[in-house]
Coordinates of C-alpha atoms in Angstrom, one line a residue:
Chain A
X2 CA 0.0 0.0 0.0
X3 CA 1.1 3.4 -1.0
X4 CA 2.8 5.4 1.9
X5 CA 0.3 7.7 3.8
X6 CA -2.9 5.6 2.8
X7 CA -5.2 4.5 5.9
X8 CA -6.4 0.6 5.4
X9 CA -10.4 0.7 5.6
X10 CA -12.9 -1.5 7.2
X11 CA -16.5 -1.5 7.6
X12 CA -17.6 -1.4 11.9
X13 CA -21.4 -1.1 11.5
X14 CA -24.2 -2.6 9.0
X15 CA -28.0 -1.4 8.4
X16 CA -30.6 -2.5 5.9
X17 CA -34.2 -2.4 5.1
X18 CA -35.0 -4.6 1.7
X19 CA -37.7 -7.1 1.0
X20 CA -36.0 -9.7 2.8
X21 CA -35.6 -8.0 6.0
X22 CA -36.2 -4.8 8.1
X23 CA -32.6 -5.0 9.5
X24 CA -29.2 -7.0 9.0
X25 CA -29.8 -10.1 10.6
X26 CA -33.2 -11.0 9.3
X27 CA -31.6 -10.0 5.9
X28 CA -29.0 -12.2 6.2
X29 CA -31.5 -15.2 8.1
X30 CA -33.1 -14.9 4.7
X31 CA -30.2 -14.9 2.7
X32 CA -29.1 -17.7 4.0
X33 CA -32.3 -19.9 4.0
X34 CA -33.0 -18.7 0.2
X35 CA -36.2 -16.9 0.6
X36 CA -37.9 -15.1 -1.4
X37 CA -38.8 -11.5 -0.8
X38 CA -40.6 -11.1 -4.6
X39 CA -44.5 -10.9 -4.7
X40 CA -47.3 -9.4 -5.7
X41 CA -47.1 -5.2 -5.8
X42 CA -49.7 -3.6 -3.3
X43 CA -49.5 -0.3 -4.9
X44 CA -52.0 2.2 -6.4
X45 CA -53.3 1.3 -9.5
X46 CA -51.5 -2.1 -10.0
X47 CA -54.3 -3.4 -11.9
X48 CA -52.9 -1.1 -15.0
X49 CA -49.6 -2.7 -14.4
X50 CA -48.6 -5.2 -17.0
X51 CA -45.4 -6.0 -14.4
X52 CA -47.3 -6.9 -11.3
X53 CA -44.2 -8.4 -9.4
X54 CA -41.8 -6.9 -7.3
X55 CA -39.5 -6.7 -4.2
X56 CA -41.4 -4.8 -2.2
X57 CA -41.3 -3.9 1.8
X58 CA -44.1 -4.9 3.1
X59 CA -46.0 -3.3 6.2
X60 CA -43.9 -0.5 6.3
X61 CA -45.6 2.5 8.4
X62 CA -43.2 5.3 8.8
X63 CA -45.1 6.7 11.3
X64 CA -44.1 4.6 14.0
X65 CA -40.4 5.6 13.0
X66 CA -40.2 9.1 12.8
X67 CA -42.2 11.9 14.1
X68 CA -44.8 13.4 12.5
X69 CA -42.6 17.2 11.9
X70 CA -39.8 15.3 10.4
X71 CA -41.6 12.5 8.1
X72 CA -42.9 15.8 6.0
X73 CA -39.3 16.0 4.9
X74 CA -38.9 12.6 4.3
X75 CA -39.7 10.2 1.1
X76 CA -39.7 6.2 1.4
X77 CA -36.3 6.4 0.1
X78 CA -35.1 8.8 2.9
X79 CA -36.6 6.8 5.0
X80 CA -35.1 3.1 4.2
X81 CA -31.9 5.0 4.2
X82 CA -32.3 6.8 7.7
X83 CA -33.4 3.0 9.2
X84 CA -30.6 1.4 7.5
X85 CA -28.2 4.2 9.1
X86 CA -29.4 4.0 12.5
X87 CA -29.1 0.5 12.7
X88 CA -25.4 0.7 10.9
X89 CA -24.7 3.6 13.6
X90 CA -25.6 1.7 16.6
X91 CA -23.5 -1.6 15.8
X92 CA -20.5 0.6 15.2
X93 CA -21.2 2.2 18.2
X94 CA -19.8 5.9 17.3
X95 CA -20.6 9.3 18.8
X96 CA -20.4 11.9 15.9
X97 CA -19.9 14.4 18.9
X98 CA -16.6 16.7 18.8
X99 CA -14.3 16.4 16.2
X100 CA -15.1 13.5 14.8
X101 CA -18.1 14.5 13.9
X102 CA -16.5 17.7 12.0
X103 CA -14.6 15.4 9.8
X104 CA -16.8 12.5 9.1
X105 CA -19.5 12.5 6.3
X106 CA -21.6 10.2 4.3
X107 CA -22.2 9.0 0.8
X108 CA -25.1 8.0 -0.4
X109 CA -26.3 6.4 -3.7
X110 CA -29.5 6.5 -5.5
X111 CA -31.0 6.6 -9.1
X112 CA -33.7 8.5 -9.1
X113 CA -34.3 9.9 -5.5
X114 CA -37.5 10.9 -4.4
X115 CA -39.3 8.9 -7.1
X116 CA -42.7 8.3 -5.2
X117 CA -43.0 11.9 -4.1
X118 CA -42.5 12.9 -8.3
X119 CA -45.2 10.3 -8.6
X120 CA -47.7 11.6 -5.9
X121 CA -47.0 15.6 -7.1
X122 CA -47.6 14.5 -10.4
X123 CA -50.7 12.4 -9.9
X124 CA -51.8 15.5 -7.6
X125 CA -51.4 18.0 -10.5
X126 CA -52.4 15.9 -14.1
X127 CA -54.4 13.3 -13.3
X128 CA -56.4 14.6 -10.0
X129 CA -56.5 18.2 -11.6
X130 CA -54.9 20.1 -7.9
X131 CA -53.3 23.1 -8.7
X132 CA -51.2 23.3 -6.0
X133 CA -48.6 20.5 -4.2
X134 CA -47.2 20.0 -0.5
X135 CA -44.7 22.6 -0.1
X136 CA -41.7 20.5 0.9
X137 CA -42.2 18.5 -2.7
X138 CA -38.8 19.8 -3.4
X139 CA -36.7 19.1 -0.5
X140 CA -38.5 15.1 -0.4
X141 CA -37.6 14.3 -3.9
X142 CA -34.1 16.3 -4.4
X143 CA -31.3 13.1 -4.7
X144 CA -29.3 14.2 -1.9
X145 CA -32.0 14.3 0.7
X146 CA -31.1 10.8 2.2
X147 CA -27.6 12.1 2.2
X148 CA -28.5 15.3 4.1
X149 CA -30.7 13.2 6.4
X150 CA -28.8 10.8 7.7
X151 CA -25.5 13.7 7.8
X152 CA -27.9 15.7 10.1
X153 CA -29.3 12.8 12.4
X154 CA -25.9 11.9 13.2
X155 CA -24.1 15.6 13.2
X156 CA -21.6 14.2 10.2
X157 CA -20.3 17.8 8.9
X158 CA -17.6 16.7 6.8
X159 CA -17.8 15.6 2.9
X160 CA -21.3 14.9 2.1
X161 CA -22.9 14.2 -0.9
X162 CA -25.5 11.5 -3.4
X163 CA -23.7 9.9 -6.4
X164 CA -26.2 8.9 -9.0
X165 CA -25.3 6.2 -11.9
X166 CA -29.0 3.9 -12.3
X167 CA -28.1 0.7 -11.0
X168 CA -24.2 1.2 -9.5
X169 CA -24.7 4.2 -7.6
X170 CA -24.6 2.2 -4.2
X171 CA -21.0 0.6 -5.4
X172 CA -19.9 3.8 -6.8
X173 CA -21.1 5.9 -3.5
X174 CA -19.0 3.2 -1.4
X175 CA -16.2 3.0 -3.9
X176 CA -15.8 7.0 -2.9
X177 CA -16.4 6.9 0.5
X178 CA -13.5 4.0 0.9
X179 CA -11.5 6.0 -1.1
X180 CA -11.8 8.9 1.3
X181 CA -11.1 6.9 4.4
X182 CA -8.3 5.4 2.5
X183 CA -6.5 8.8 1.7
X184 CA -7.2 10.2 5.0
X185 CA -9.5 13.1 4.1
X186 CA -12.4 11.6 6.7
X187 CA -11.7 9.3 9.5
X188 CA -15.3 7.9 9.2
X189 CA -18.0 7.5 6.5
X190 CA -21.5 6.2 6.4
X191 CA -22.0 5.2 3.2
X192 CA -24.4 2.8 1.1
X193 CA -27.5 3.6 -1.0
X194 CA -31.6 3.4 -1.2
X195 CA -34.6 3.3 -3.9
X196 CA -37.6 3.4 -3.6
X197 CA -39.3 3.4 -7.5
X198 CA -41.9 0.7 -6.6
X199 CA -44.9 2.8 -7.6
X200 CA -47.1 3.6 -10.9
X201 CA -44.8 5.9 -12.4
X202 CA -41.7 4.5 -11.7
X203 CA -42.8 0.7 -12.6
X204 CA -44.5 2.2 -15.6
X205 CA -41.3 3.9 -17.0
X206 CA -39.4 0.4 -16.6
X207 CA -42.3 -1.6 -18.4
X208 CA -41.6 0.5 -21.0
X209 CA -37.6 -0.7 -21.7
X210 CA -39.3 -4.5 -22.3
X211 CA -36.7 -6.1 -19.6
X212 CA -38.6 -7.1 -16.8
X213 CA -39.5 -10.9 -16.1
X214 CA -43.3 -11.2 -14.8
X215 CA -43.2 -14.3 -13.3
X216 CA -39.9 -14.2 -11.3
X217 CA -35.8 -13.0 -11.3
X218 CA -33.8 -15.9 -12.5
X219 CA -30.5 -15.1 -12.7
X220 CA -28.1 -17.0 -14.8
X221 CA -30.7 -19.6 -15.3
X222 CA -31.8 -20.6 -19.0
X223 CA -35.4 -20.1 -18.4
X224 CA -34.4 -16.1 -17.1
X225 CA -36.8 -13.3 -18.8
X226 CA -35.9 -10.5 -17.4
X227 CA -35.2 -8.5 -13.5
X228 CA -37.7 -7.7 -11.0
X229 CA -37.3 -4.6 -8.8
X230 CA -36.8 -4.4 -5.7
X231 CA -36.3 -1.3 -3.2
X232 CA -34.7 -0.8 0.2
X233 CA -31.8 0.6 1.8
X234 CA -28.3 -0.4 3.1
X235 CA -26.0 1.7 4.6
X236 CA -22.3 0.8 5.9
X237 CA -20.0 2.6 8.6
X238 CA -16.7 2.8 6.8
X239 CA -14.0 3.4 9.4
X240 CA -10.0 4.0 9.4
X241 CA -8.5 1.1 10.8
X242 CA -6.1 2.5 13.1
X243 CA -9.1 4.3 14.6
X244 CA -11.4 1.2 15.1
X245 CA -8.9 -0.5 15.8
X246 CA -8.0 2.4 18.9
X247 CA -11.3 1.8 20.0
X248 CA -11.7 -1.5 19.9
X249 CA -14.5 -1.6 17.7
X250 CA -15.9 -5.1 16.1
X251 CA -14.9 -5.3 12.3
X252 CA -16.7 -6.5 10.2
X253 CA -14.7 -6.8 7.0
X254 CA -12.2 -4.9 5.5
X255 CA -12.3 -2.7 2.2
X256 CA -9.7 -3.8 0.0
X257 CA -10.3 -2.1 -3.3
X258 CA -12.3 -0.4 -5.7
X259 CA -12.4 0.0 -9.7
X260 CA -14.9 2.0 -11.8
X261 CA -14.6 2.1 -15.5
X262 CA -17.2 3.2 -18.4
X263 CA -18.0 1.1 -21.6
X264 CA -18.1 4.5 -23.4
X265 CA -20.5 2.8 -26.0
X266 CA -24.3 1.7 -25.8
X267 CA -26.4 3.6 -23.2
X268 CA -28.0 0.0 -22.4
X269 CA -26.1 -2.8 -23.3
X270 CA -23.7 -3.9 -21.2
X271 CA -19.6 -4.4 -22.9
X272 CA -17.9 -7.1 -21.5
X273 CA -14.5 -4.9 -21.5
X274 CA -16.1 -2.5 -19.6
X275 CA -16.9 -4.9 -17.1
X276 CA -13.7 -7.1 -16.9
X277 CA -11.9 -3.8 -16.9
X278 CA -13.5 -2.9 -13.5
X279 CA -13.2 -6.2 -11.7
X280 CA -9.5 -6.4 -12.8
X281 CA -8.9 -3.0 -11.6
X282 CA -10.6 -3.6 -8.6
X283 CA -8.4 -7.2 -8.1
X284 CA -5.6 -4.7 -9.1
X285 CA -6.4 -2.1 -6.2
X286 CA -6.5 -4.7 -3.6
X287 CA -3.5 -6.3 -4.7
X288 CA -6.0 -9.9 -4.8
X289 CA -4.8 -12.6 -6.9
X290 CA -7.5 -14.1 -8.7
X291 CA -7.2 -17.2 -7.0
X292 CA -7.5 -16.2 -3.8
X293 CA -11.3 -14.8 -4.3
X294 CA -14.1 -17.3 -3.4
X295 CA -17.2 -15.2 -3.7
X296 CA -18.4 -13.0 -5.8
X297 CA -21.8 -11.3 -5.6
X298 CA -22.8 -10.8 -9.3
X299 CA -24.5 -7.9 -10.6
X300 CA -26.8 -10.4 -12.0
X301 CA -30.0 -9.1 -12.9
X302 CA -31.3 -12.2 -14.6
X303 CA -32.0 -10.1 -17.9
X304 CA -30.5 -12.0 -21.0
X305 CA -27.7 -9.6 -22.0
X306 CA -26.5 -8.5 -18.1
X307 CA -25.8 -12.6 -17.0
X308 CA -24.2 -13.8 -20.6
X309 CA -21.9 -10.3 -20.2
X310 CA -21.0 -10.5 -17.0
X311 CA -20.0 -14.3 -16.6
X312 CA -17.8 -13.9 -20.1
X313 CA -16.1 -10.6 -18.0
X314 CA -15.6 -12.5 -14.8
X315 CA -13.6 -15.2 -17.0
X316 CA -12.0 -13.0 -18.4
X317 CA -10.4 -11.1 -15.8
X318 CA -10.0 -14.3 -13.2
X319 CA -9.0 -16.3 -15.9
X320 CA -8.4 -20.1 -15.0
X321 CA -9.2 -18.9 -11.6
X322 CA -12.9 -18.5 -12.5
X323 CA -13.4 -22.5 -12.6
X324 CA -12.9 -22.0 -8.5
X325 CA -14.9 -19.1 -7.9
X326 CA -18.6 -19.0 -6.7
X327 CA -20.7 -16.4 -7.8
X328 CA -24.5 -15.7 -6.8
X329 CA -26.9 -13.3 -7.2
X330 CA -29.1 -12.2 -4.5
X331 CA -31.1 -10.5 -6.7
X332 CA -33.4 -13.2 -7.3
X333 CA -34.4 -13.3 -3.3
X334 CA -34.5 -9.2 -2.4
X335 CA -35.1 -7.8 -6.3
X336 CA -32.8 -5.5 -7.9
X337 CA -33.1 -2.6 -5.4
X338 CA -31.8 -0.7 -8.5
X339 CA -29.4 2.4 -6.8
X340 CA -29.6 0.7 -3.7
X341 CA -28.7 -2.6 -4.8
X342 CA -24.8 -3.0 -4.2
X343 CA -25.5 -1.9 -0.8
X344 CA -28.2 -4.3 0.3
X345 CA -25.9 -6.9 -2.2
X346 CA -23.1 -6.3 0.4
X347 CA -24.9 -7.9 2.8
X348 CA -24.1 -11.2 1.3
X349 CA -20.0 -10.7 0.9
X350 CA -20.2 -9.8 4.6
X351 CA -21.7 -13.1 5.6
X352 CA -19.5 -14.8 2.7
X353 CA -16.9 -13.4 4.5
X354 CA -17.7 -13.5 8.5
X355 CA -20.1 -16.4 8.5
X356 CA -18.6 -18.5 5.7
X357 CA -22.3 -18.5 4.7
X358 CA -22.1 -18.0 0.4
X359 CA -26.2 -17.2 -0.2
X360 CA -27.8 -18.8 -3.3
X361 CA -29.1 -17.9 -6.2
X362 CA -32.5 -18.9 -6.2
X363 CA -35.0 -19.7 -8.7
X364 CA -32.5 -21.3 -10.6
X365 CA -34.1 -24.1 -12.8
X366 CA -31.7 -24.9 -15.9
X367 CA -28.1 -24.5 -16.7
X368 CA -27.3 -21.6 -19.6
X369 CA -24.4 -22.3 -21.5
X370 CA -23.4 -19.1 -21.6
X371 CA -23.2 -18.6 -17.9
X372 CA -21.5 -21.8 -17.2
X373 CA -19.5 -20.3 -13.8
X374 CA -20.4 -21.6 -10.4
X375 CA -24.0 -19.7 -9.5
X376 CA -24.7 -21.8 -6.1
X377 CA -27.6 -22.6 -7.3
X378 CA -30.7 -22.2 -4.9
X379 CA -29.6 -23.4 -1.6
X380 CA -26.9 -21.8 0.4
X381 CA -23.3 -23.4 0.7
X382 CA -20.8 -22.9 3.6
X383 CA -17.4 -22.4 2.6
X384 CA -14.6 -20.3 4.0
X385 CA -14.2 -17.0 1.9
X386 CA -11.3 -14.7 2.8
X387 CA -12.0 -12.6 -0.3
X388 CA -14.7 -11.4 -2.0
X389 CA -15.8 -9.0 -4.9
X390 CA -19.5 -7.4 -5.3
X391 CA -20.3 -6.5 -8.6
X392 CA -22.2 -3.5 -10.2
X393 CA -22.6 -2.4 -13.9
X394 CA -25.3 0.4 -15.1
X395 CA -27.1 1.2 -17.5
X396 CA -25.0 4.2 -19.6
X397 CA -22.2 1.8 -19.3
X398 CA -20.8 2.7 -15.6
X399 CA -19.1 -0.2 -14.0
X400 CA -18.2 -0.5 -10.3
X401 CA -16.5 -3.2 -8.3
X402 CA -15.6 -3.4 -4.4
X403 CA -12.9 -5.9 -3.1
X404 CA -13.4 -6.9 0.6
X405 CA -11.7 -9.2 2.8
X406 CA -12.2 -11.5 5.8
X407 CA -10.0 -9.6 9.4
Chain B
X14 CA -57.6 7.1 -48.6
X15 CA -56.4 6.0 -45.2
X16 CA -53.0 3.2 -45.0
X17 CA -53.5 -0.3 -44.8
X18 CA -52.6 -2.3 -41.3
X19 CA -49.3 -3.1 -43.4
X20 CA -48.4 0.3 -45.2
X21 CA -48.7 1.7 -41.3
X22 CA -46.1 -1.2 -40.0
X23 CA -43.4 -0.6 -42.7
X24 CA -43.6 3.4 -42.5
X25 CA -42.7 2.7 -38.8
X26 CA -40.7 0.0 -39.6
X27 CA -38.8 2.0 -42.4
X28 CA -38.6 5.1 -39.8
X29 CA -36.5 3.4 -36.9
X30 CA -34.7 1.7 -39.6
X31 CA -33.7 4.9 -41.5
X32 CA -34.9 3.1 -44.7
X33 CA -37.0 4.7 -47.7
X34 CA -40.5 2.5 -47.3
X35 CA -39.7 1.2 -50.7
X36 CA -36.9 -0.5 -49.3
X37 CA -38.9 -2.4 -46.6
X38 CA -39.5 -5.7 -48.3
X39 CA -41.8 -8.3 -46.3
X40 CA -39.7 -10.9 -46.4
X41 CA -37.2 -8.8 -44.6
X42 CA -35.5 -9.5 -41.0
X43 CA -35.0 -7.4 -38.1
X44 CA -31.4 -7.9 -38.9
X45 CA -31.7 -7.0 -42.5
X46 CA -33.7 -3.6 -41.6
X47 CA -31.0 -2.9 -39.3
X48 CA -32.3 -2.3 -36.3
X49 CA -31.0 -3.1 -32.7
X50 CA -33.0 -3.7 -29.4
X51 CA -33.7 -0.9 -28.2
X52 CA -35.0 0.3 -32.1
X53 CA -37.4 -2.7 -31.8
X54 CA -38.5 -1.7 -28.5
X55 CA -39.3 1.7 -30.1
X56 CA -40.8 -0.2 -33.0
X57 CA -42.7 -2.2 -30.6
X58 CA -44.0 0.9 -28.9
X59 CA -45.1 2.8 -31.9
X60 CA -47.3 -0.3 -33.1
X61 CA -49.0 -0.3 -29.7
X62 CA -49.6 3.6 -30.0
X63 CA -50.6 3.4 -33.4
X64 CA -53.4 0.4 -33.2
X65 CA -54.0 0.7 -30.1
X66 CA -53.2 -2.8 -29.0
X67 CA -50.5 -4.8 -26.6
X68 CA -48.0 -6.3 -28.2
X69 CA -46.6 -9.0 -25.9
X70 CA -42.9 -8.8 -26.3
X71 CA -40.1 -9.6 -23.7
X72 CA -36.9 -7.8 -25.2
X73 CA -34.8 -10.7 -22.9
X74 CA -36.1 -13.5 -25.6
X75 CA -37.5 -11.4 -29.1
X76 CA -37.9 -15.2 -30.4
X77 CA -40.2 -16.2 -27.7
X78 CA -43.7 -15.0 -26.9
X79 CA -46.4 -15.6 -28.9
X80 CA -45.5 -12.5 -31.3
X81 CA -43.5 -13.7 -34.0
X82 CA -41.0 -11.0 -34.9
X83 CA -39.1 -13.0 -38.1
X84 CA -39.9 -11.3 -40.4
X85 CA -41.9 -7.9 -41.7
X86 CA -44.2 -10.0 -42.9
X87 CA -44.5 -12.3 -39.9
X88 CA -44.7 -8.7 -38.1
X89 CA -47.9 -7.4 -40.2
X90 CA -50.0 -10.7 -39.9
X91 CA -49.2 -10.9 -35.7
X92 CA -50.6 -7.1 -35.3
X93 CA -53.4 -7.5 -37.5
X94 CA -54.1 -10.6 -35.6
X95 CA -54.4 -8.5 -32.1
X96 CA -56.1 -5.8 -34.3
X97 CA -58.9 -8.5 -34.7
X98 CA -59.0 -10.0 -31.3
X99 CA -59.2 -6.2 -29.5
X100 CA -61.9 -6.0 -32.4
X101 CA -63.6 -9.3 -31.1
X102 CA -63.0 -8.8 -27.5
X103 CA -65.2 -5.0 -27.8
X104 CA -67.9 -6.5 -30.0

């Protein structure tokens, strides 16, 4: 490692997603492979022709927040905020002093405050209002899970959203480790959140032809397309030295990070693009191929995403790709779109604590073309001291993390 | 005069193509006209808008579904199918 750069490791974990309101039921459900996808219960799902989702269920924000504060706060503000409490308390910081002067947070999402567009519009075209809910702005602006969480916890350092569709959680922890690592924040919480599940939002995805309704299959013959998801995860991301000085549990280290941009179609996915980044992110953790035994896929379960991304894993492991296994969680939580590397986290950390590899369900029949190791449908334990988490967007933006096992 | 179900298709067809509508022959592929998935999703699209009708097509698996896409002509008889069961399913 460079002289003056800090090693990084992650001291605290938070989600909300489908599959769980917090980190161990996530992971409990990871591990059993259960399926978070159902029916949508949202307005006007009858003039869906994509009925199916990863939805959370039950959720009534009122009995998290308080009534003055929830008027600021779309469901995507609020997965992140419940993620980031519960990431907060396991890494057991006070954001008090100085530390909280330096620290920030980085958050990812694609499109923000989708469900408050959706409401405002449905308000002004199709109910005929002429007026919205003042704070319309504030709720849907991209940063305002960001701003949240940086002004729950009294984080006053660098704080910002990254947006890039469906790697803006990778790329928003890519920067945050990269901060830690050069020293410009001792701490960052860091992660991502979505919340499209409604009319507008699942309308505007019908549209592109790629979603599956009947179920997210990745790498599977029989796959016909994703299925969305939403939630939240957010990640404390913590010097070492200073976790270390206070003795804080770890629970994985932050190795690496790559990003690099196809430059060519704005939907489908280049293999060179892709390889590029998870070399550059083996690269940036100094990993040898052969030492990674996990690596949670982007895998969407559309046609192009799963041929694409098992032809770049081969290429950049090489020989070392016969060894590897690779899953996507996608088909248990949905894809949780800008939130999706973060909640997709989840499952390197227990890869790499629990020596607990979650499946990738749904799986039916091999596809030639993806002919790497999925762990199909049931969970497998296996000792992983190194793992990789995959991300690639739409617009060509690829982003992959490198953790290991402390 | 108002344009046939098929002169409607291959205006469309020619359009996301970049063809001349004399060019559009029906034995003609998606391949052959050129056009990549996301131009047949917008192909797919303008049918719908233009008939009125829902074309069930999965861009994961073109070749699948019960909407055969393998040809122009193939193409012109599968919407003027729907056009007659929406037809059948009002009367």
């Amino acid at each position: 490692m460079p002289e003056g750069l800090r090693r990084v490791v992650i001291t605290g974990a938070g989600t909300v997603n489908a599959l769980g309101r917090d980190v161990p039921e996530t992971l409990a459900a990871m591990a059993e492979g259960r399926c978070g996808i159902g029916d949508l219960d949202i307005e006007d799902a009858d003039r869906l022709s994509v009925r199916i989702g990863g939805q959370v269920k039950g959720w009534v924000p009122e009995n998290l927040f308080d009534a003055k504060a929830l008027a600021f706060y779309d469901r995507v503000t609020q997965f992140a905020l419940v993620a980031a409490r519960e990431a907060v308390a396991q890494a057991g910081l006070n954001f008090a002093g100085d530390l909280g002067l330096r620290s920030g947070v980085v958050m990812g999402s694609a499109g923000g405050g989708v469900g408050t567009w959706n409401d405002s519009f449905r308000a002004v075209y199709a109910m005929g209002k002429n007026r919205v809910h003042p704070f319309v702005v504030p709720r849907l602006m991209n940063n305002a899970a960001a701003s949240h969480i940086a002004m729950e916890f009294g984080l006053m350092g660098p704080a910002f959203s990254v947006s890039t569709a469906c790697a803006s959680s990778n790329h928003a922890m890519g920067l945050a480790f990269q901060m830690v690592r050069s020293g410009a924040a001792p701490v960052m919480l860091t992660g991502g959140a979505e919340a499209m599940l409604c009319f507008g939002g699942i309308k505007a995805w019908e549209g592109l032809r790629v979603m599956s309704r009947d179920g997210c299959r990745p790498f599977c013959a029989s796959r016909n397309g994703m299925v969305q998801g939403e939630g939240a995860g957010v990640f404390v991301l913590e010097d070492y030295d200073h976790a270390r000085a206070r003795g804080a549990d770890i629970l994985a280290e932050v190795s690496g990070f790559a990003m690099t941009s196809d430059a060519g179609d704005i939907v489908m996915p280049s293999m060179q693009g892709a390889a590029r980044a998870i070399t550059g992110a083996l690269q940036d953790a100094g990993f040898d191929p052969a030492t990674v035994a996990y690596v949670n896929a982007h895998g969407t379960g559309t046609a192009a995403n799963d041929r694409t991304e098992t032809a770049a894993i081969r290429a950049a492991f090489g020989a070392a790709a016969e060894g590897v296994a690779l899953s996507s969680t996608k088909a248990m939580h949905g894809h949780c779109i800008g939130g999706t590397g973060a909640v997709e986290l989840l499952a390197c950390l227990m890869a790499l604590r629990d020596g607990i590899v979650a499946p990738t369900i749904g799986y039916q029949r091999p596809d030639p073309e993806c002919d790497l190791d999925v762990v199909p449908n049931t969970a497998r334990e296996m000792r992983v001291d190194r793992a990789l988490s995959n991300a690639f967007a739409f617009g060509g933006l690829n982003a992959v993390l490198a953790l290991q096992r402390i | 005069m108002s344009l046939t179900v098929s002169e409607q298709i291959i205006a469309i067809l020619a359009r996301e193509a970049v063809l001349d509508p004399h060019e559009v022959r029906p034995e003609m592929t998606i391949e052959d006209l050129g056009l990549d998935s996301l131009g047949l999703v917008e192909t797919i699209f303008a049918i719908e808008e233009t008939f009125d009708i829902s074309v069930p097509f999965n861009a994961n698996d073109p070749a699948q579904g019960d909407f055969d896409i393998s040809s122009v002509g193939a193409i012109v008889a599968a919407v003027e199918r729907l056009i007659a069961a929406r037809g059948a399913a009002l009367a």
